[in-house]
């Protein structure tokens, strides 16, 4: 009930004032991924993606309903990285892939402080602005076919959403766009770190990686 009331409050504030979200770019933006054109044989991977509400180490809640909305972004980032010969998101294909990439994204922030700020903005009809910060953590783990962990890395970034009449001119900076900007860059960082770790095999010769 508490979150429902907070949701109604935020909706009312947005209706009365402007809302704009901005990626804070706490991590450097990755413009290009590692070049794998010199390799004749790239690994195949099964990507196991989950999205959670809460911090990674504090019993977060799996938010299944959000994952279908984020999966196209995940696929786009992984495909455009050109790090793999084949990518599957179907668990039935897992045993046929060279590696499993376990990708976890976590959204967390100060809900109470955001609600107080939102109430103040709503109470003043948007004249006094307020801001809420959503933090995002991405954790990636690479496993071999036996389930053994070969590599893991994590990173952190955030977006800030401003509420108030002063932000009406920049309302084009939407929450979904900011979330995608943050998470896509974070996933790029995670993929780059996994590649540079040497945990996955890339070869100059055409032979199956599993028999290498």
mmCIF file of C-alpha atoms in Angstrom:
data_model
loop_
_atom_site.group_PDB
_atom_site.id
_atom_site.type_symbol
_atom_site.label_atom_id
_atom_site.label_comp_id
_atom_site.label_asym_id
_atom_site.label_seq_id
_atom_site.Cartn_x
_atom_site.Cartn_y
_atom_site.Cartn_z
ATOM 1 C CA UNK A 1 0.000 0.000 0.000
ATOM 2 C CA UNK A 2 2.880 2.376 0.828
ATOM 3 C CA UNK A 3 4.362 2.062 -2.683
ATOM 4 C CA UNK A 4 0.914 2.441 -4.255
ATOM 5 C CA UNK A 5 0.343 5.730 -2.429
ATOM 6 C CA UNK A 6 3.816 6.933 -3.375
ATOM 7 C CA UNK A 7 3.113 6.025 -6.983
ATOM 8 C CA UNK A 8 -0.111 8.049 -6.971
ATOM 9 C CA UNK A 9 1.764 10.969 -5.429
ATOM 10 C CA UNK A 10 4.465 10.923 -8.082
ATOM 11 C CA UNK A 11 1.862 10.614 -10.859
ATOM 12 C CA UNK A 12 0.025 13.652 -9.527
ATOM 13 C CA UNK A 13 3.246 15.658 -9.346
ATOM 14 C CA UNK A 14 4.182 14.766 -12.907
ATOM 15 C CA UNK A 15 0.722 15.804 -14.084
ATOM 16 C CA UNK A 16 1.146 19.197 -12.405
ATOM 17 C CA UNK A 17 4.747 19.901 -13.295
ATOM 18 C CA UNK A 18 7.666 18.890 -15.463
ATOM 19 C CA UNK A 19 9.690 15.709 -15.193
ATOM 20 C CA UNK A 20 13.124 15.185 -16.726
ATOM 21 C CA UNK A 21 15.673 12.420 -16.190
ATOM 22 C CA UNK A 22 19.408 12.574 -16.784
ATOM 23 C CA UNK A 23 22.085 9.878 -16.932
ATOM 24 C CA UNK A 24 24.778 10.973 -14.478
ATOM 25 C CA UNK A 25 27.628 9.259 -16.383
ATOM 26 C CA UNK A 26 29.528 8.164 -13.283
ATOM 27 C CA UNK A 27 31.406 5.801 -15.599
ATOM 28 C CA UNK A 28 33.183 6.822 -18.828
ATOM 29 C CA UNK A 29 31.016 6.365 -21.902
ATOM 30 C CA UNK A 30 32.233 3.509 -24.077
ATOM 31 C CA UNK A 31 32.043 4.504 -27.727
ATOM 32 C CA UNK A 32 33.772 1.442 -29.231
ATOM 33 C CA UNK A 33 34.130 -2.142 -28.052
ATOM 34 C CA UNK A 34 37.268 -4.310 -28.369
ATOM 35 C CA UNK A 35 38.093 -5.291 -31.945
ATOM 36 C CA UNK A 36 37.717 -9.043 -32.511
ATOM 37 C CA UNK A 37 38.123 -8.963 -36.294
ATOM 38 C CA UNK A 38 41.534 -10.657 -36.020
ATOM 39 C CA UNK A 39 39.984 -13.777 -34.523
ATOM 40 C CA UNK A 40 38.594 -16.506 -36.757
ATOM 41 C CA UNK A 41 36.825 -18.276 -33.917
ATOM 42 C CA UNK A 42 34.654 -16.432 -31.397
ATOM 43 C CA UNK A 43 32.899 -18.090 -28.460
ATOM 44 C CA UNK A 44 29.159 -18.711 -28.316
ATOM 45 C CA UNK A 45 27.265 -17.654 -25.197
ATOM 46 C CA UNK A 46 23.975 -18.111 -23.419
ATOM 47 C CA UNK A 47 22.953 -14.872 -21.696
ATOM 48 C CA UNK A 48 20.932 -15.263 -18.515
ATOM 49 C CA UNK A 49 19.471 -11.823 -17.720
ATOM 50 C CA UNK A 50 17.555 -10.760 -14.606
ATOM 51 C CA UNK A 51 16.467 -7.377 -13.244
ATOM 52 C CA UNK A 52 16.093 -6.722 -9.525
ATOM 53 C CA UNK A 53 14.792 -4.008 -7.240
ATOM 54 C CA UNK A 54 17.208 -3.549 -4.328
ATOM 55 C CA UNK A 55 20.933 -3.754 -3.698
ATOM 56 C CA UNK A 56 22.811 -6.875 -4.869
ATOM 57 C CA UNK A 57 23.710 -7.987 -1.352
ATOM 58 C CA UNK A 58 20.438 -7.107 0.409
ATOM 59 C CA UNK A 59 17.913 -9.720 -0.735
ATOM 60 C CA UNK A 60 16.706 -7.845 -3.831
ATOM 61 C CA UNK A 61 13.339 -8.592 -5.436
ATOM 62 C CA UNK A 62 13.306 -10.113 -8.921
ATOM 63 C CA UNK A 63 11.150 -7.842 -11.101
ATOM 64 C CA UNK A 64 10.077 -10.200 -13.886
ATOM 65 C CA UNK A 65 7.609 -7.764 -15.469
ATOM 66 C CA UNK A 66 10.388 -5.283 -16.298
ATOM 67 C CA UNK A 67 12.731 -7.758 -17.964
ATOM 68 C CA UNK A 68 10.841 -8.024 -21.311
ATOM 69 C CA UNK A 69 11.072 -4.228 -21.637
ATOM 70 C CA UNK A 70 14.819 -4.214 -21.019
ATOM 71 C CA UNK A 71 15.767 -7.342 -22.978
ATOM 72 C CA UNK A 72 15.747 -5.630 -26.422
ATOM 73 C CA UNK A 73 18.317 -3.154 -25.086
ATOM 74 C CA UNK A 74 20.430 -5.999 -23.683
ATOM 75 C CA UNK A 75 20.292 -7.849 -27.016
ATOM 76 C CA UNK A 76 21.249 -4.709 -28.932
ATOM 77 C CA UNK A 77 24.296 -4.052 -26.748
ATOM 78 C CA UNK A 78 25.477 -7.678 -26.858
ATOM 79 C CA UNK A 79 24.921 -8.021 -30.622
ATOM 80 C CA UNK A 80 26.648 -4.736 -31.446
ATOM 81 C CA UNK A 81 29.654 -5.698 -29.305
ATOM 82 C CA UNK A 82 30.582 -8.347 -31.925
ATOM 83 C CA UNK A 83 32.326 -10.334 -29.198
ATOM 84 C CA UNK A 84 30.512 -13.608 -29.861
ATOM 85 C CA UNK A 85 29.825 -15.935 -32.767
ATOM 86 C CA UNK A 86 26.380 -16.855 -31.457
ATOM 87 C CA UNK A 87 24.179 -15.558 -28.652
ATOM 88 C CA UNK A 88 21.088 -17.200 -27.171
ATOM 89 C CA UNK A 89 18.705 -16.043 -24.452
ATOM 90 C CA UNK A 90 16.869 -19.371 -24.434
ATOM 91 C CA UNK A 91 17.799 -21.593 -21.493
ATOM 92 C CA UNK A 92 17.266 -24.670 -23.660
ATOM 93 C CA UNK A 93 20.361 -23.669 -25.671
ATOM 94 C CA UNK A 94 22.611 -23.235 -22.650
ATOM 95 C CA UNK A 95 24.363 -26.625 -22.842
ATOM 96 C CA UNK A 96 25.197 -26.092 -26.511
ATOM 97 C CA UNK A 97 27.016 -22.816 -25.896
ATOM 98 C CA UNK A 98 30.666 -22.350 -24.985
ATOM 99 C CA UNK A 99 29.895 -20.125 -22.016
ATOM 100 C CA UNK A 100 27.074 -18.751 -19.888
ATOM 101 C CA UNK A 101 27.001 -15.050 -19.106
ATOM 102 C CA UNK A 102 24.981 -14.391 -15.992
ATOM 103 C CA UNK A 103 23.900 -10.748 -16.218
ATOM 104 C CA UNK A 104 22.168 -9.095 -13.262
ATOM 105 C CA UNK A 105 20.943 -5.477 -13.124
ATOM 106 C CA UNK A 106 19.847 -3.897 -9.841
ATOM 107 C CA UNK A 107 17.866 -0.693 -9.267
ATOM 108 C CA UNK A 108 18.017 0.895 -5.830
ATOM 109 C CA UNK A 109 17.717 4.319 -4.225
ATOM 110 C CA UNK A 110 16.325 6.325 -1.313
ATOM 111 C CA UNK A 111 12.563 5.857 -1.756
ATOM 112 C CA UNK A 112 11.683 7.762 1.423
ATOM 113 C CA UNK A 113 13.695 10.852 0.526
ATOM 114 C CA UNK A 114 12.250 10.835 -2.989
ATOM 115 C CA UNK A 115 8.710 10.695 -1.590
ATOM 116 C CA UNK A 116 9.346 13.646 0.755
ATOM 117 C CA UNK A 117 10.845 15.727 -2.040
ATOM 118 C CA UNK A 118 8.008 14.780 -4.355
ATOM 119 C CA UNK A 119 5.430 15.793 -1.765
ATOM 120 C CA UNK A 120 7.089 19.201 -1.358
ATOM 121 C CA UNK A 121 7.118 19.756 -5.109
ATOM 122 C CA UNK A 122 3.481 18.711 -5.406
ATOM 123 C CA UNK A 123 2.442 20.847 -2.441
ATOM 124 C CA UNK A 124 3.956 23.943 -4.085
ATOM 125 C CA UNK A 125 2.472 23.033 -7.497
ATOM 126 C CA UNK A 126 5.932 22.428 -8.917
ATOM 127 C CA UNK A 127 7.479 25.754 -7.908
ATOM 128 C CA UNK A 128 9.943 24.128 -5.502
ATOM 129 C CA UNK A 129 11.792 21.466 -7.487
ATOM 130 C CA UNK A 130 12.863 18.103 -6.154
ATOM 131 C CA UNK A 131 15.095 15.321 -7.386
ATOM 132 C CA UNK A 132 15.191 11.569 -6.999
ATOM 133 C CA UNK A 133 18.253 9.481 -7.776
ATOM 134 C CA UNK A 134 17.950 5.930 -9.078
ATOM 135 C CA UNK A 135 21.112 3.915 -8.674
ATOM 136 C CA UNK A 136 21.936 0.994 -10.946
ATOM 137 C CA UNK A 137 24.374 -1.821 -10.308
ATOM 138 C CA UNK A 138 25.324 -4.340 -12.995
ATOM 139 C CA UNK A 139 26.926 -7.643 -12.025
ATOM 140 C CA UNK A 140 28.270 -10.005 -14.691
ATOM 141 C CA UNK A 141 29.628 -13.514 -14.228
ATOM 142 C CA UNK A 142 31.102 -15.828 -16.867
ATOM 143 C CA UNK A 143 30.667 -19.583 -16.334
ATOM 144 C CA UNK A 144 31.916 -22.581 -18.272
ATOM 145 C CA UNK A 145 29.800 -25.585 -19.229
ATOM 146 C CA UNK A 146 30.339 -27.261 -15.867
ATOM 147 C CA UNK A 147 28.945 -24.209 -14.054
ATOM 148 C CA UNK A 148 32.326 -23.100 -12.717
ATOM 149 C CA UNK A 149 32.812 -19.353 -12.425
ATOM 150 C CA UNK A 150 35.617 -18.060 -14.642
ATOM 151 C CA UNK A 151 35.234 -14.311 -14.157
ATOM 152 C CA UNK A 152 33.014 -11.769 -12.446
ATOM 153 C CA UNK A 153 32.819 -7.984 -12.391
ATOM 154 C CA UNK A 154 30.424 -5.288 -11.232
ATOM 155 C CA UNK A 155 29.895 -1.572 -11.768
ATOM 156 C CA UNK A 156 27.650 1.251 -10.636
ATOM 157 C CA UNK A 157 25.956 4.281 -12.183
ATOM 158 C CA UNK A 158 22.850 6.374 -11.612
ATOM 159 C CA UNK A 159 20.207 8.635 -13.115
ATOM 160 C CA UNK A 160 18.583 11.671 -11.539
ATOM 161 C CA UNK A 161 14.970 12.640 -12.175
ATOM 162 C CA UNK A 162 13.960 16.246 -11.534
ATOM 163 C CA UNK A 163 10.394 17.352 -10.843
ATOM 164 C CA UNK A 164 9.105 20.916 -11.091
ATOM 165 C CA UNK A 165 7.709 23.477 -13.498
ATOM 166 C CA UNK A 166 11.255 24.564 -14.346
ATOM 167 C CA UNK A 167 11.869 21.260 -16.117
ATOM 168 C CA UNK A 168 8.938 21.440 -18.527
ATOM 169 C CA UNK A 169 11.242 22.618 -21.381
ATOM 170 C CA UNK A 170 13.412 19.481 -21.004
ATOM 171 C CA UNK A 171 10.663 16.916 -20.478
ATOM 172 C CA UNK A 172 11.961 15.159 -23.611
ATOM 173 C CA UNK A 173 14.652 13.662 -21.387
ATOM 174 C CA UNK A 174 12.500 10.731 -20.322
ATOM 175 C CA UNK A 175 13.085 8.142 -17.621
ATOM 176 C CA UNK A 176 13.222 5.168 -20.083
ATOM 177 C CA UNK A 177 15.848 6.947 -22.181
ATOM 178 C CA UNK A 178 17.994 7.727 -19.137
ATOM 179 C CA UNK A 179 17.705 4.166 -17.830
ATOM 180 C CA UNK A 180 18.681 2.743 -21.216
ATOM 181 C CA UNK A 181 21.644 5.123 -21.489
ATOM 182 C CA UNK A 182 22.934 4.087 -18.073
ATOM 183 C CA UNK A 183 22.387 0.332 -18.311
ATOM 184 C CA UNK A 184 23.628 -0.014 -21.892
ATOM 185 C CA UNK A 185 26.904 1.713 -20.992
ATOM 186 C CA UNK A 186 27.225 -0.388 -17.837
ATOM 187 C CA UNK A 187 26.716 -3.606 -19.799
ATOM 188 C CA UNK A 188 29.358 -2.490 -22.293
ATOM 189 C CA UNK A 189 31.790 -1.981 -19.413
ATOM 190 C CA UNK A 190 30.960 -5.440 -18.047
ATOM 191 C CA UNK A 191 31.409 -7.131 -21.431
ATOM 192 C CA UNK A 192 34.679 -5.300 -22.046
ATOM 193 C CA UNK A 193 36.011 -6.346 -18.629
ATOM 194 C CA UNK A 194 35.008 -9.969 -19.264
ATOM 195 C CA UNK A 195 36.733 -9.970 -22.657
ATOM 196 C CA UNK A 196 39.917 -8.350 -21.337
ATOM 197 C CA UNK A 197 40.082 -10.818 -18.432
ATOM 198 C CA UNK A 198 40.954 -13.626 -20.855
ATOM 199 C CA UNK A 199 38.365 -15.906 -19.238
ATOM 200 C CA UNK A 200 36.782 -16.704 -22.623
ATOM 201 C CA UNK A 201 38.775 -18.270 -25.426
ATOM 202 C CA UNK A 202 39.248 -16.546 -28.766
ATOM 203 C CA UNK A 203 41.356 -18.245 -31.440
ATOM 204 C CA UNK A 204 43.078 -17.340 -34.674
ATOM 205 C CA UNK A 205 42.501 -20.855 -36.051
ATOM 206 C CA UNK A 206 39.223 -22.493 -37.022
ATOM 207 C CA UNK A 207 38.720 -25.182 -34.407
ATOM 208 C CA UNK A 208 35.964 -25.686 -31.844
ATOM 209 C CA UNK A 209 36.705 -23.770 -28.659
ATOM 210 C CA UNK A 210 35.234 -26.550 -26.536
ATOM 211 C CA UNK A 211 37.904 -28.967 -27.753
ATOM 212 C CA UNK A 212 40.743 -26.503 -27.318
#
